[in-house]
Each structure stands twice: as C-alpha cells, then as structure tokens.
Amino acid sequence: MAGSRNLLLLSALLSCLSLSSVARAPFEVRDDLHFSLEARQANKDGSVPTYKNSKASIEARVNDLLPRMTLEEKVSQLIQGDINGWMNMNDPLDDTLVHNDTGLANMMNTRAGSIWAGYATPWDKLAYAVTVGQKYLMENTTLGIPALFQSEGLHGFTDNGTIFPSPVGLAASFDTQLIHDIGNVIATEAEGLGINHVFAPVLDLGRELRWGRVEEGFGESPYLTGELGFAYVHGVQDGKRRNTSSTAIARVAATCKHFAAFGTPQGGLNLAQVSGGERELRTTYLRPFNRACLDSLSIMTAYASYDGIPAVANPHLLTDILRNEWGYKYWVTCDAGSIDLQITMHATCDTRECAAKAALENGLSGEMGGGTYTYETLVQQVKDGRVDVKYIDDTVRYLLRTKFSLGLFENPYPYADFAASLRTPAAQAVLQRADRETIVLLENKGNVLPLSKSIGSVALIGPQVNRVSFGDYVFFNATNNAISPLDGFRQHLANISSSTKINFAQGADLWSNDQSGFPEAVETAKSSDVAIVMVGTWSLDQTLLWTPRTNATTGEMRDQSDLGLVGAQLELIKAVQSTGKPTIVVYVTGKPIAEPWVKDHVNAIVHQFYPGEYGGRALAEVIFGDVNPSGKLSLSVPRDVGTTPVFHNYLKGGRPASNPGAILDNAALQFGNQYVLDSPQPLWSFGHGLSYTTFQYSNLRLSPSTVSHTTKTVKVSVTVANTGSRTGKEVVQVYATDKLSSVVTPNQELIAFTKVEIAPGASQTVTLDLEVNNLGLWSANNRWVVEPGAFTIKVGTSDQTFQNATLTVT
C-alpha cells in the first residue's frame, strides 16, 4: 500500500514537469539531472553526489545540492527553528536528557535551516539537544542538510561560558590582538558544544547615547569599530572544525549586526527611525561593516528604518550595496521578529504575504523567530506566481555556502570532550588581560592614585561595591562566576599581604532615592583614610531584561532620557566628599555618565564599563597600582544629555563653542551663547585616558609626505618616550583633518592606532600604516574619492595634539 502511494505521488509530481526544463513548474525538483526524484541524495550512476564529496569545491557542492531540493525544503532552510521545539528548555537548572520525537520532526519539517540554542542550561543537556537535532537532519531527512545552531557571543559565550567586559569596555583597550583572542575563546567554547553560529559583533556606532544598547558596540568611531570588529570576526572564525572538509574555512560563523545605521535612533528610542542621507550612510555607518564583515559568514539586518525604508527590506542596502557592490556571498538573516515589523511598526505591509515577499526580494535574507513566521507563506506565494523562486534559490545558496564553509556536512556534532574547551586556564588568562586593559582613569588630581599598599583603611561605599554588573546578553546565573569589587579588593589585599582594612557601607541602592543609608556611609568614610564610591548604571540577564516591570537602565529596550546618575547616587557622592576625606569615584556603567559636579569636586575618577568575570579583582589591582591603567575612552562623555551628541568626528562647524554659559556651585546663573547655561564641549573626549606614568612624543614623520590619491598606504612614525617611573601601555592615536574639501568633512577622524608597552626611561619608535583611502569622502557625484589637497595628520587624543604634520595628496 505504501509503495502504491509513493508511485502515485511520484506520478503526480512528474505530470507537472515538462521534458523541457524551461516549461517545467518553477517550484519543483528538476528531473532532467543526474539524480532520481525518489532518491535525491544519490546519483543515478551510483557515484557520490558532489555535495557529499568533501574534496569538491564549495561552489560545486552548492550547485549540486540546490537543484535536488524541493520548494518546501528550500523555504524550511530560510526559517529559524528552536531547540525548545523538542527539548524543555524552560528550567535553566533542569538536566533531563530527553526529547520529544514529534516536536523534533515537526520543527525540522518547516524550520530547519538554523536552530536557536541560546539557553541557560547544563552543558550536557545543550550538547544532547544539538546532537539530537543534527542527527535527525543528517540521518532522517532525504538530503541530510545540517543546521546552523546559534547562540549569543556579544562579550562571551553565553551558555555559561567565559564572560568578558561589554564591547564598549573592550573598545577602551584599543587592542586588536586582545579582541581577536576574546573572539577565539568565544568560538572555542561554542564549537565544542556544537554551536556553530554566534550573533556578534555589534558594529552600531555609539553616537546616540540615550539608546540603551550603546554598551553593545565598540564606541563612536567608525575606524575603531571596524578594526575591532575585524579582529573579532577573525578571532571567531579563523581555523576549522575537527574532521571537516579541506575546503572548510571557518569553525564558527560570526554575525555582523545590525546592518545598517541602527545605533542612532530618533530620541534614542530602540527601533525608532534613523534619519540620514547617502553621504552619512557611506561616510559613517557602512564603513565598519565594509572593513569587518566581508569575510564574516553571516550578517544580521536592523529593526529600524533608514531614510524611511525598513532595513529588513531595503534593496539599496541589502542588494545594491551589500550583494552587488561589495560582493558579499554569505548568509544574511533578519533580527528576531523584524519581518513582522513591516506590518506592526513600519506600516509598509498589511499582510504576512507582503512582509515575506518584501524582505525576501529586497533583502535575500532569512527569517529569525520571534514573529509569526511570515516566510511560511512563501511556498504558496511561489505556487501562485506572486514570488519568483529565483529569490528563494539565491537566498538558500547563500546559506548553503555558509554551511559548507563551516564544514558542517562532514561534522556538525558536539565534541565528546567539549568540557575540555570550556572555562579553561587559557580563557581565564585572556579574561584577566581584558578586565585589566579596559579600565579608564579619567581624573587623578594630586596623583591620589594609586593607593599605597600600606594605607591603613579604605572605605568602599556605594551600590556597585557588593554587586556584579554585567552588560546585557548574559544568561541566568552568569554573575555567579564573577568577582564583585568588594571581594576583589579583599582578595587582592590578601594576595599582597597587606594590613589595609576594608570598611564597607552600601549607602544607597542603584534604583532608589532613599537616603537612609547615608549616615552609615558618611561615618564609614570618616573612619577611613580614603573613600572610594562606586556608582553607575545597571543591566540584567537577558530573561529578566525582557520581563516587564523589572528595573534596569541600560540594555536592549532600556533607553534613557537622562545621562546623569539615577536615584540617590549623586547625593551619596556629595555626602562622602563633604567629609573632607580623599574621594575616588568609580563609575561601573554601560554608557557615559554626565555629571560635571563629580569631575569638578572629587579627587579621582575611574571608569569601568561593565566588566567581565575578573572585573572586581582587576579594579583593585588598578587602584593599588599593581596594574597601570591603559584604557582610553571609546565614547566622548557629555556634560548633560542636552549637550549631545558629542562624538569626536563631528562635521566642521558642527560644534560652535563661543562664550559658553554655566550654573555655578552657588547656584548663580552665568549666561552665555553656546549653550546659554552650559558648554557643548565634552567632559572627556574620545581617546582620553590617564596613566600612572607619563609619555612624551617627538619626531613625527610621514613617509612619504606627498602621495598620489591612488597610493595605498603612508608610514606614520613617531617616537614615544616613557618619562615616568612605571612601565605603562600607551595607545598611539592618529587623526586626520581634510583642510579643504568639496563637501563638508569631519573636523577630525581617527585613522590609525596601536598600543605599545614601554619601560620607564625607555623610548620606542612606533610606525603605523595610514591607508590613504581612509582620507576619502562621499562626493557630490556620489562616489568615494580621495581628493587632492593637504591633510593635517595629528598624533594625540581627539582633544589634544602631541605632534602634527601635513600630508599632501596629489
């Protein structure tokens, strides 16, 4: 009976096909090739299909596999599934290794191209879930196409892997090798468990500081973001999985996001529109993606609209530029639920069919979960002639290319020894480097820091002292692996056999105006030799962050209208400072803090953007001088939310600052012009960061100093001398200004940097490559050109010049 049904089905299928491939129905499997319809995984002559030949080229394998696929199989490749469909992932502590066969089959029938696996769960359960899913696809489906299994990798492998500082903090390191090594750790931890696709790096620029997701990016500079993004992508992807094909080129796929221009929403509100034109798109938002992502095996689109076009269905972004101009040939996926936003938010579609067609045809991208799975309408739309199957074929081709590049057809499974690659000593060494190098010393009046190891007592005060504050995109219980500042100080002092006493008083909560703890905090400061007040912003693990009515001030969907300290925190600093004891403020945050009073009145300020697991210990090491701070701001810090934006590369004329006003300490009003009662200048500018030693620059040279606009690179060399008494790391920063241009260009732009370590009394000649193309502009004729003329090349920070020279372009 079963055989008869199969013959009837085959006869019906063949009846709709013509002997001519031109006349055949466009949504069926071709029957005029070298395989049989009833056995598409094999060749008629008994030879191994090319797509199963590990020695064949990736392109040959893609071209062989695609025509074997039914329309339903192709559409299934475009839709993200979820391991929760066959496993119960609702309890992060449950370790039951069972699955639902019916749920597994149903999931793999319609949503099999990629599978979400980012759950807080025991490692053996995660490995079991991935194994069950991949074995079903490889052994129980006709063609045996493995899936991408996906999780988060923003600043650590979130399935209980090693958690590093948030990207905005990592950027403060200005250390591309460090970022590469972090990417390598993330991929190593993911790879062993069978996770082959991570959603990072974020390349959205931090130009709108009210936006809650500022912490997820590498700061405000397109150049710095591109360089660190490039390092991250290669750290994640370089190498190959075990027992894969010789043509495999990566072991885990990185995902550059959010393409594009997502980080500057109107009003700082997540998902809100981004306004701008082609010049801003090309000059600012696209440059990090062009640098970092052409080799990445995945890109994710943005939720927002740019210039009135939803990014998820923007043919200029996704087809004209990404595919045709840049030649990007790998997988593009939408963000969760964003296909449906064309209906529910953008109002550019009124049906699921419209939304699916627009995203597919304009973006050639897949559909992540979180919505109504609008791509499920594509099968019928193709059959009805409303969608051309070529768009599905092209999109599936990109996905297959990514899968073959990962070697998944040979080995998609977790490794039996996965535990050996998780939370290793090597990973901990990279973590320590990251937490030490990302701390920024903003102020150090009278060299109050570092503290003497023989100091009698230190007051640790504030709501960030006895707390671990991670950034967003960490999962349940991740903070259990971390060291709080209170524990970090105690551990460090015990390690150096110091008799220094730690006195702790919380003083206030992060989320309250309650000042009832102030008297204890003040008495604690009075009874100590120095007071350290730790305040800031806070996020939550991702489950809590997305739960209504839980409180947080940064992270996805946590946007702010004010950049000052929340609740009683500023008043707590004032109360402690009024004791007359030396007062050090530590900001632990995911974004800049706009509090001019703190800068003007306390003795020292340290900024620790959300740290990693070693953060509390690293902070103590910096405070006591066992680590010399080397972090530099990746974001400029405004005086007030009303003085934003404050990014360093504003267009010429964009920040007039004649006769600023002020509100004085005695509340007197000092009126000015720009602004009437404030200044547009930042509290600290991009690139700022102090050290416990001093550096001097000399002998800036350009080689050559005159070049053609077609020249590739110019050598910039400068001598850096450590004139202090401690070994220190210095970030050598190079900025350029186009003196005269056909369109308005930035007043300055970071174009090169490197980090060097120099012993006291020593000097080092530092040479950097300046790419001449980075001096270009998007012309009035809509072309990227390097115009002839003079360029000022400056070495320093964005608001300081240590040395400068002139580069002439002919």
PDB file of C-alpha atoms in Angstrom, residues 30-164:
ATOM      1  CA  ARG A  30      14.226  19.055 -11.747  1.00  0.00           C
ATOM      2  CA  ASP A  31      14.000  15.542 -13.217  1.00  0.00           C
ATOM      3  CA  ASP A  32      16.425  16.028 -16.082  1.00  0.00           C
ATOM      4  CA  LEU A  33      19.595  15.849 -13.992  1.00  0.00           C
ATOM      5  CA  HIS A  34      21.805  13.092 -12.693  1.00  0.00           C
ATOM      6  CA  PHE A  35      19.721  12.016  -9.744  1.00  0.00           C
ATOM      7  CA  SER A  36      16.332  10.373  -9.246  1.00  0.00           C
ATOM      8  CA  LEU A  37      13.327  12.106  -7.764  1.00  0.00           C
ATOM      9  CA  GLU A  38      12.729   9.206  -5.407  1.00  0.00           C
ATOM     10  CA  ALA A  39      16.390   9.201  -4.235  1.00  0.00           C
ATOM     11  CA  ARG A  40      17.675  12.726  -4.490  1.00  0.00           C
ATOM     12  CA  GLN A  41      20.566  12.096  -2.131  1.00  0.00           C
ATOM     13  CA  ALA A  42      22.192   9.725  -4.649  1.00  0.00           C
ATOM     14  CA  ASN A  43      23.277   9.827  -8.283  1.00  0.00           C
ATOM     15  CA  LYS A  44      21.714   7.548 -10.898  1.00  0.00           C
ATOM     16  CA  ASP A  45      25.060   6.031 -11.780  1.00  0.00           C
ATOM     17  CA  GLY A  46      25.845   5.173  -8.163  1.00  0.00           C
ATOM     18  CA  SER A  47      28.558   7.797  -7.793  1.00  0.00           C
ATOM     19  CA  VAL A  48      28.792  10.009  -4.700  1.00  0.00           C
ATOM     20  CA  PRO A  49      26.881  13.270  -5.184  1.00  0.00           C
ATOM     21  CA  THR A  50      29.144  16.256  -5.451  1.00  0.00           C
ATOM     22  CA  TYR A  51      27.546  17.934  -2.455  1.00  0.00           C
ATOM     23  CA  LYS A  52      28.614  14.955  -0.331  1.00  0.00           C
ATOM     24  CA  ASN A  53      32.161  14.988  -1.689  1.00  0.00           C
ATOM     25  CA  SER A  54      34.331  16.670   0.929  1.00  0.00           C
ATOM     26  CA  LYS A  55      37.057  17.259  -1.632  1.00  0.00           C
ATOM     27  CA  ALA A  56      34.831  19.159  -4.064  1.00  0.00           C
ATOM     28  CA  SER A  57      34.839  22.936  -4.095  1.00  0.00           C
ATOM     29  CA  ILE A  58      32.245  24.782  -2.059  1.00  0.00           C
ATOM     30  CA  GLU A  59      30.683  26.267  -5.188  1.00  0.00           C
ATOM     31  CA  ALA A  60      30.411  22.871  -6.856  1.00  0.00           C
ATOM     32  CA  ARG A  61      28.742  21.434  -3.775  1.00  0.00           C
ATOM     33  CA  VAL A  62      26.246  24.291  -3.549  1.00  0.00           C
ATOM     34  CA  ASN A  63      25.432  24.000  -7.248  1.00  0.00           C
ATOM     35  CA  ASP A  64      24.897  20.258  -6.928  1.00  0.00           C
ATOM     36  CA  LEU A  65      22.690  20.388  -3.834  1.00  0.00           C
ATOM     37  CA  LEU A  66      20.354  23.245  -4.673  1.00  0.00           C
ATOM     38  CA  PRO A  67      18.564  21.624  -7.636  1.00  0.00           C
ATOM     39  CA  ARG A  68      17.925  18.492  -5.565  1.00  0.00           C
ATOM     40  CA  MET A  69      15.800  20.451  -3.081  1.00  0.00           C
ATOM     41  CA  THR A  70      12.035  20.782  -3.132  1.00  0.00           C
ATOM     42  CA  LEU A  71      10.476  24.188  -2.691  1.00  0.00           C
ATOM     43  CA  GLU A  72       9.344  23.204   0.797  1.00  0.00           C
ATOM     44  CA  GLU A  73      12.879  22.164   1.741  1.00  0.00           C
ATOM     45  CA  LYS A  74      14.276  25.436   0.462  1.00  0.00           C
ATOM     46  CA  VAL A  75      11.802  27.546   2.412  1.00  0.00           C
ATOM     47  CA  SER A  76      12.476  25.460   5.510  1.00  0.00           C
ATOM     48  CA  GLN A  77      16.138  26.442   5.186  1.00  0.00           C
ATOM     49  CA  LEU A  78      15.182  30.109   5.406  1.00  0.00           C
ATOM     50  CA  ILE A  79      13.298  29.908   8.712  1.00  0.00           C
ATOM     51  CA  GLN A  80      14.897  29.652  12.155  1.00  0.00           C
ATOM     52  CA  GLY A  81      13.785  26.831  14.427  1.00  0.00           C
ATOM     53  CA  ASP A  82      14.333  26.375  18.156  1.00  0.00           C
ATOM     54  CA  ILE A  83      15.644  23.527  20.305  1.00  0.00           C
ATOM     55  CA  ASN A  84      12.744  24.274  22.620  1.00  0.00           C
ATOM     56  CA  GLY A  85      10.625  22.573  19.979  1.00  0.00           C
ATOM     57  CA  TRP A  86      11.941  19.155  21.002  1.00  0.00           C
ATOM     58  CA  MET A  87      13.513  19.848  24.401  1.00  0.00           C
ATOM     59  CA  ASN A  88      12.119  21.504  27.518  1.00  0.00           C
ATOM     60  CA  MET A  89      14.448  24.460  27.952  1.00  0.00           C
ATOM     61  CA  ASN A  90      12.276  26.452  30.366  1.00  0.00           C
ATOM     62  CA  ASP A  91      14.143  25.499  33.554  1.00  0.00           C
ATOM     63  CA  PRO A  92      17.803  26.574  33.453  1.00  0.00           C
ATOM     64  CA  LEU A  93      18.686  24.088  36.191  1.00  0.00           C
ATOM     65  CA  ASP A  94      16.967  21.056  34.653  1.00  0.00           C
ATOM     66  CA  ASP A  95      19.345  18.409  33.317  1.00  0.00           C
ATOM     67  CA  THR A  96      16.889  15.875  31.930  1.00  0.00           C
ATOM     68  CA  LEU A  97      18.258  14.345  28.720  1.00  0.00           C
ATOM     69  CA  VAL A  98      15.023  13.513  26.931  1.00  0.00           C
ATOM     70  CA  HIS A  99      13.407  14.894  23.813  1.00  0.00           C
ATOM     71  CA  ASN A 100      10.073  14.896  22.017  1.00  0.00           C
ATOM     72  CA  ASP A 101      10.237  12.983  18.714  1.00  0.00           C
ATOM     73  CA  THR A 102       7.052  14.537  17.374  1.00  0.00           C
ATOM     74  CA  GLY A 103       8.221  18.046  18.150  1.00  0.00           C
ATOM     75  CA  LEU A 104      11.586  17.288  16.568  1.00  0.00           C
ATOM     76  CA  ALA A 105      10.024  16.052  13.343  1.00  0.00           C
ATOM     77  CA  ASN A 106       7.602  18.968  13.161  1.00  0.00           C
ATOM     78  CA  MET A 107      10.366  21.505  13.727  1.00  0.00           C
ATOM     79  CA  MET A 108      12.696  20.028  11.149  1.00  0.00           C
ATOM     80  CA  ASN A 109       9.926  19.816   8.577  1.00  0.00           C
ATOM     81  CA  THR A 110       9.398  23.574   8.394  1.00  0.00           C
ATOM     82  CA  ARG A 111      12.213  25.372  10.268  1.00  0.00           C
ATOM     83  CA  ALA A 112      15.428  23.507   9.688  1.00  0.00           C
ATOM     84  CA  GLY A 113      17.977  25.917   8.261  1.00  0.00           C
ATOM     85  CA  SER A 114      19.099  27.347  11.566  1.00  0.00           C
ATOM     86  CA  ILE A 115      18.190  26.486  15.140  1.00  0.00           C
ATOM     87  CA  TRP A 116      18.235  28.783  18.151  1.00  0.00           C
ATOM     88  CA  ALA A 117      20.104  27.150  21.025  1.00  0.00           C
ATOM     89  CA  GLY A 118      20.903  30.124  23.252  1.00  0.00           C
ATOM     90  CA  TYR A 119      19.548  28.838  26.540  1.00  0.00           C
ATOM     91  CA  ALA A 120      20.860  28.786  30.055  1.00  0.00           C
ATOM     92  CA  THR A 121      21.123  25.053  30.536  1.00  0.00           C
ATOM     93  CA  PRO A 122      23.662  22.476  31.710  1.00  0.00           C
ATOM     94  CA  TRP A 123      26.316  21.806  29.072  1.00  0.00           C
ATOM     95  CA  ASP A 124      25.499  18.117  28.683  1.00  0.00           C
ATOM     96  CA  LYS A 125      21.859  18.972  28.006  1.00  0.00           C
ATOM     97  CA  LEU A 126      22.828  21.521  25.390  1.00  0.00           C
ATOM     98  CA  ALA A 127      25.173  19.033  23.694  1.00  0.00           C
ATOM     99  CA  TYR A 128      22.424  16.406  23.789  1.00  0.00           C
ATOM    100  CA  ALA A 129      19.896  18.802  22.197  1.00  0.00           C
ATOM    101  CA  VAL A 130      22.304  19.760  19.413  1.00  0.00           C
ATOM    102  CA  THR A 131      23.247  16.122  18.763  1.00  0.00           C
ATOM    103  CA  VAL A 132      19.619  15.027  18.563  1.00  0.00           C
ATOM    104  CA  GLY A 133      18.816  17.817  16.128  1.00  0.00           C
ATOM    105  CA  GLN A 134      21.787  17.306  13.850  1.00  0.00           C
ATOM    106  CA  LYS A 135      21.436  13.509  13.809  1.00  0.00           C
ATOM    107  CA  TYR A 136      17.823  13.848  12.747  1.00  0.00           C
ATOM    108  CA  LEU A 137      18.760  16.192   9.910  1.00  0.00           C
ATOM    109  CA  MET A 138      21.728  14.128   8.787  1.00  0.00           C
ATOM    110  CA  GLU A 139      20.129  10.685   9.085  1.00  0.00           C
ATOM    111  CA  ASN A 140      16.352  11.113   8.876  1.00  0.00           C
ATOM    112  CA  THR A 141      15.893  13.632   6.083  1.00  0.00           C
ATOM    113  CA  THR A 142      16.268  12.980   2.394  1.00  0.00           C
ATOM    114  CA  LEU A 143      19.205  15.256   1.687  1.00  0.00           C
ATOM    115  CA  GLY A 144      20.903  15.340   5.094  1.00  0.00           C
ATOM    116  CA  ILE A 145      21.450  19.093   5.340  1.00  0.00           C
ATOM    117  CA  PRO A 146      22.804  20.110   8.776  1.00  0.00           C
ATOM    118  CA  ALA A 147      21.637  23.219  10.582  1.00  0.00           C
ATOM    119  CA  LEU A 148      23.310  26.281  11.954  1.00  0.00           C
ATOM    120  CA  PHE A 149      22.965  26.042  15.746  1.00  0.00           C
ATOM    121  CA  GLN A 150      23.014  29.531  17.185  1.00  0.00           C
ATOM    122  CA  SER A 151      23.691  31.412  20.406  1.00  0.00           C
ATOM    123  CA  GLU A 152      24.894  34.801  21.592  1.00  0.00           C
ATOM    124  CA  GLY A 153      28.549  35.798  21.641  1.00  0.00           C
ATOM    125  CA  LEU A 154      28.467  39.526  22.309  1.00  0.00           C
ATOM    126  CA  HIS A 155      31.052  39.501  25.095  1.00  0.00           C
ATOM    127  CA  GLY A 156      31.344  35.843  25.885  1.00  0.00           C
ATOM    128  CA  PHE A 157      29.770  32.513  25.090  1.00  0.00           C
ATOM    129  CA  THR A 158      26.539  32.990  26.954  1.00  0.00           C
ATOM    130  CA  ASP A 159      25.758  29.310  27.597  1.00  0.00           C
ATOM    131  CA  ASN A 160      27.761  29.511  30.845  1.00  0.00           C
ATOM    132  CA  GLY A 161      30.988  30.288  29.051  1.00  0.00           C
ATOM    133  CA  THR A 162      33.557  32.926  29.999  1.00  0.00           C
ATOM    134  CA  ILE A 163      32.058  36.424  30.206  1.00  0.00           C
ATOM    135  CA  PHE A 164      34.271  39.341  29.171  1.00  0.00           C
TER     136      PHE A 164
END
